[in-house]
PDB file of N, CA and C in Angstrom:
ATOM      1  N   MET A  86      73.823 -56.719   1.875  1.00 64.00           N
ATOM      2  CA  MET A  86      73.116 -56.208   0.721  1.00 64.00           C
ATOM      3  C   MET A  86      73.447 -54.713   0.569  1.00 64.00           C
ATOM      4  N   ILE A  87      73.907 -54.343  -0.608  1.00 66.00           N
ATOM      5  CA  ILE A  87      74.258 -52.956  -0.888  1.00 66.00           C
ATOM      6  C   ILE A  87      73.171 -52.347  -1.764  1.00 66.00           C
ATOM      7  N   ARG A  88      72.691 -51.192  -1.350  1.00 72.00           N
ATOM      8  CA  ARG A  88      71.672 -50.484  -2.137  1.00 72.00           C
ATOM      9  C   ARG A  88      72.243 -49.157  -2.612  1.00 72.00           C
ATOM     10  N   GLU A  89      71.982 -48.859  -3.855  1.00 78.00           N
ATOM     11  CA  GLU A  89      72.367 -47.550  -4.385  1.00 78.00           C
ATOM     12  C   GLU A  89      71.120 -46.689  -4.427  1.00 78.00           C
ATOM     13  N   SER A  90      71.212 -45.547  -3.809  1.00 79.00           N
ATOM     14  CA  SER A  90      70.050 -44.652  -3.837  1.00 79.00           C
ATOM     15  C   SER A  90      70.247 -43.635  -4.951  1.00 79.00           C
ATOM     16  N   ILE A  91      69.152 -43.295  -5.569  1.00 81.00           N
ATOM     17  CA  ILE A  91      69.176 -42.313  -6.645  1.00 81.00           C
ATOM     18  C   ILE A  91      69.050 -40.933  -6.028  1.00 81.00           C
ATOM     19  N   ASP A  92      69.927 -40.054  -6.424  1.00 89.00           N
ATOM     20  CA  ASP A  92      69.867 -38.686  -5.918  1.00 89.00           C
ATOM     21  C   ASP A  92      68.686 -37.974  -6.569  1.00 89.00           C
ATOM     22  N   GLN A  93      67.779 -37.478  -5.754  1.00 92.00           N
ATOM     23  CA  GLN A  93      66.552 -36.886  -6.275  1.00 92.00           C
ATOM     24  C   GLN A  93      66.682 -35.408  -6.584  1.00 92.00           C
ATOM     25  N   TRP A  94      67.716 -34.739  -6.099  1.00 92.00           N
ATOM     26  CA  TRP A  94      67.806 -33.293  -6.254  1.00 92.00           C
ATOM     27  C   TRP A  94      67.859 -32.809  -7.691  1.00 92.00           C
ATOM     28  N   PRO A  95      68.528 -33.476  -8.617  1.00 93.00           N
ATOM     29  CA  PRO A  95      68.475 -32.997 -10.008  1.00 93.00           C
ATOM     30  C   PRO A  95      67.053 -32.967 -10.566  1.00 93.00           C
ATOM     31  N   TYR A  96      66.241 -33.931 -10.198  1.00 95.00           N
ATOM     32  CA  TYR A  96      64.853 -33.968 -10.667  1.00 95.00           C
ATOM     33  C   TYR A  96      64.028 -32.856 -10.020  1.00 95.00           C
ATOM     34  N   VAL A  97      64.264 -32.622  -8.746  1.00 96.00           N
ATOM     35  CA  VAL A  97      63.543 -31.557  -8.040  1.00 96.00           C
ATOM     36  C   VAL A  97      63.911 -30.203  -8.643  1.00 96.00           C
ATOM     37  N   LEU A  98      65.181 -29.971  -8.857  1.00 97.00           N
ATOM     38  CA  LEU A  98      65.616 -28.702  -9.441  1.00 97.00           C
ATOM     39  C   LEU A  98      65.108 -28.536 -10.863  1.00 97.00           C
ATOM     40  N   ALA A  99      65.086 -29.610 -11.627  1.00 97.00           N
ATOM     41  CA  ALA A  99      64.549 -29.542 -12.988  1.00 97.00           C
ATOM     42  C   ALA A  99      63.060 -29.213 -12.963  1.00 97.00           C
ATOM     43  N   ALA A 100      62.327 -29.784 -12.028  1.00 98.00           N
ATOM     44  CA  ALA A 100      60.895 -29.486 -11.922  1.00 98.00           C
ATOM     45  C   ALA A 100      60.673 -28.017 -11.568  1.00 98.00           C
ATOM     46  N   TYR A 101      61.461 -27.495 -10.648  1.00 98.00           N
ATOM     47  CA  TYR A 101      61.351 -26.074 -10.310  1.00 98.00           C
ATOM     48  C   TYR A 101      61.703 -25.195 -11.503  1.00 98.00           C
ATOM     49  N   ALA A 102      62.713 -25.565 -12.256  1.00 98.00           N
ATOM     50  CA  ALA A 102      63.114 -24.781 -13.423  1.00 98.00           C
ATOM     51  C   ALA A 102      62.004 -24.783 -14.473  1.00 98.00           C
ATOM     52  N   VAL A 103      61.413 -25.933 -14.723  1.00 98.00           N
ATOM     53  CA  VAL A 103      60.326 -26.022 -15.697  1.00 98.00           C
ATOM     54  C   VAL A 103      59.142 -25.178 -15.240  1.00 98.00           C
ATOM     55  N   ALA A 104      58.810 -25.260 -13.954  1.00 98.00           N
ATOM     56  CA  ALA A 104      57.691 -24.488 -13.419  1.00 98.00           C
ATOM     57  C   ALA A 104      57.964 -22.988 -13.516  1.00 98.00           C
ATOM     58  N   ALA A 105      59.182 -22.572 -13.208  1.00 98.00           N
ATOM     59  CA  ALA A 105      59.527 -21.152 -13.277  1.00 98.00           C
ATOM     60  C   ALA A 105      59.473 -20.651 -14.721  1.00 98.00           C
ATOM     61  N   LEU A 106      59.997 -21.417 -15.657  1.00 98.00           N
ATOM     62  CA  LEU A 106      59.963 -21.007 -17.061  1.00 98.00           C
ATOM     63  C   LEU A 106      58.533 -20.954 -17.587  1.00 98.00           C
ATOM     64  N   ALA A 107      57.727 -21.928 -17.206  1.00 98.00           N
ATOM     65  CA  ALA A 107      56.328 -21.933 -17.641  1.00 98.00           C
ATOM     66  C   ALA A 107      55.578 -20.728 -17.069  1.00 98.00           C
ATOM     67  N   THR A 108      55.860 -20.382 -15.821  1.00 98.00           N
ATOM     68  CA  THR A 108      55.227 -19.221 -15.201  1.00 98.00           C
ATOM     69  C   THR A 108      55.632 -17.936 -15.913  1.00 98.00           C
ATOM     70  N   LEU A 109      56.911 -17.798 -16.214  1.00 98.00           N
ATOM     71  CA  LEU A 109      57.385 -16.610 -16.932  1.00 98.00           C
ATOM     72  C   LEU A 109      56.764 -16.532 -18.325  1.00 98.00           C
ATOM     73  N   ALA A 110      56.659 -17.660 -19.004  1.00 98.00           N
ATOM     74  CA  ALA A 110      56.046 -17.671 -20.334  1.00 98.00           C
ATOM     75  C   ALA A 110      54.577 -17.262 -20.254  1.00 98.00           C
ATOM     76  N   LEU A 111      53.867 -17.751 -19.258  1.00 98.00           N
ATOM     77  CA  LEU A 111      52.459 -17.401 -19.088  1.00 98.00           C
ATOM     78  C   LEU A 111      52.289 -15.919 -18.770  1.00 98.00           C
ATOM     79  N   VAL A 112      53.141 -15.383 -17.930  1.00 98.00           N
ATOM     80  CA  VAL A 112      53.082 -13.953 -17.603  1.00 98.00           C
ATOM     81  C   VAL A 112      53.359 -13.122 -18.850  1.00 98.00           C
ATOM     82  N   GLY A 113      54.358 -13.500 -19.619  1.00 98.00           N
ATOM     83  CA  GLY A 113      54.672 -12.769 -20.849  1.00 98.00           C
ATOM     84  C   GLY A 113      53.537 -12.826 -21.854  1.00 98.00           C
ATOM     85  N   TRP A 114      52.963 -13.984 -22.024  1.00 98.00           N
ATOM     86  CA  TRP A 114      51.846 -14.157 -22.958  1.00 98.00           C
ATOM     87  C   TRP A 114      50.650 -13.322 -22.516  1.00 98.00           C
ATOM     88  N   SER A 115      50.370 -13.328 -21.223  1.00 98.00           N
ATOM     89  CA  SER A 115      49.254 -12.550 -20.693  1.00 98.00           C
ATOM     90  C   SER A 115      49.498 -11.051 -20.885  1.00 98.00           C
ATOM     91  N   TRP A 116      50.727 -10.609 -20.680  1.00 98.00           N
ATOM     92  CA  TRP A 116      51.056  -9.194 -20.844  1.00 98.00           C
ATOM     93  C   TRP A 116      50.859  -8.758 -22.298  1.00 98.00           C
ATOM     94  N   VAL A 117      51.318  -9.588 -23.234  1.00 98.00           N
ATOM     95  CA  VAL A 117      51.146  -9.273 -24.656  1.00 98.00           C
ATOM     96  C   VAL A 117      49.660  -9.229 -25.013  1.00 98.00           C
ATOM     97  N   ALA A 118      48.895 -10.183 -24.519  1.00 98.00           N
ATOM     98  CA  ALA A 118      47.457 -10.204 -24.795  1.00 98.00           C
ATOM     99  C   ALA A 118      46.776  -8.967 -24.211  1.00 98.00           C
ATOM    100  N   MET A 119      47.198  -8.542 -23.025  1.00 98.00           N
ATOM    101  CA  MET A 119      46.626  -7.354 -22.404  1.00 98.00           C
ATOM    102  C   MET A 119      46.932  -6.107 -23.235  1.00 98.00           C
ATOM    103  N   ARG A 120      48.167  -6.001 -23.705  1.00 98.00           N
ATOM    104  CA  ARG A 120      48.543  -4.834 -24.520  1.00 98.00           C
ATOM    105  C   ARG A 120      47.737  -4.800 -25.817  1.00 98.00           C
ATOM    106  N   ARG A 121      47.539  -5.946 -26.447  1.00 97.00           N
ATOM    107  CA  ARG A 121      46.738  -6.001 -27.679  1.00 97.00           C
ATOM    108  C   ARG A 121      45.295  -5.592 -27.410  1.00 97.00           C
ATOM    109  N   ALA A 122      44.742  -6.065 -26.303  1.00 97.00           N
ATOM    110  CA  ALA A 122      43.363  -5.722 -25.959  1.00 97.00           C
ATOM    111  C   ALA A 122      43.231  -4.230 -25.679  1.00 97.00           C
ATOM    112  N   GLU A 123      44.211  -3.657 -25.004  1.00 97.00           N
ATOM    113  CA  GLU A 123      44.182  -2.219 -24.738  1.00 97.00           C
ATOM    114  C   GLU A 123      44.252  -1.427 -26.043  1.00 97.00           C
ATOM    115  N   LYS A 124      45.083  -1.890 -26.957  1.00 96.00           N
ATOM    116  CA  LYS A 124      45.203  -1.201 -28.241  1.00 96.00           C
ATOM    117  C   LYS A 124      43.886  -1.261 -29.016  1.00 96.00           C
ATOM    118  N   ARG A 125      43.249  -2.441 -29.037  1.00 96.00           N
ATOM    119  CA  ARG A 125      41.953  -2.565 -29.718  1.00 96.00           C
ATOM    120  C   ARG A 125      40.898  -1.678 -29.067  1.00 96.00           C
ATOM    121  N   ARG A 126      40.913  -1.586 -27.756  1.00 96.00           N
ATOM    122  CA  ARG A 126      39.949  -0.739 -27.044  1.00 96.00           C
ATOM    123  C   ARG A 126      40.146   0.724 -27.415  1.00 96.00           C
ATOM    124  N   GLU A 127      41.382   1.170 -27.445  1.00 95.00           N
ATOM    125  CA  GLU A 127      41.652   2.568 -27.819  1.00 95.00           C
ATOM    126  C   GLU A 127      41.247   2.851 -29.261  1.00 95.00           C
ATOM    127  N   GLU A 128      41.492   1.909 -30.158  1.00 93.00           N
ATOM    128  CA  GLU A 128      41.084   2.095 -31.560  1.00 93.00           C
ATOM    129  C   GLU A 128      39.577   2.144 -31.673  1.00 93.00           C
ATOM    130  N   ALA A 129      38.864   1.353 -30.881  1.00 93.00           N
ATOM    131  CA  ALA A 129      37.398   1.364 -30.912  1.00 93.00           C
ATOM    132  C   ALA A 129      36.852   2.668 -30.358  1.00 93.00           C
ATOM    133  N   ARG A 130      37.502   3.251 -29.382  1.00 93.00           N
ATOM    134  CA  ARG A 130      37.055   4.521 -28.805  1.00 93.00           C
ATOM    135  C   ARG A 130      37.234   5.677 -29.795  1.00 93.00           C
ATOM    136  N   ARG A 131      38.262   5.593 -30.623  1.00 89.00           N
ATOM    137  CA  ARG A 131      38.536   6.678 -31.584  1.00 89.00           C
ATOM    138  C   ARG A 131      37.549   6.698 -32.735  1.00 89.00           C
ATOM    139  N   LYS A 132      36.899   5.558 -33.013  1.00 76.00           N
ATOM    140  CA  LYS A 132      35.997   5.474 -34.157  1.00 76.00           C
ATOM    141  C   LYS A 132      34.703   6.139 -33.886  1.00 76.00           C
TER     142      LYS A 132
END
């Protein structure tokens, strides 16, 4: 009986790539939100 095994490494690497991209997107989104909040705070202080 001959069995063909599926190579799992492409799936593992794809999962890591998706996780890394999602993490970078979340960090970028959080940074933009922080900058907007800081800007609103400074504008409120000036009023």
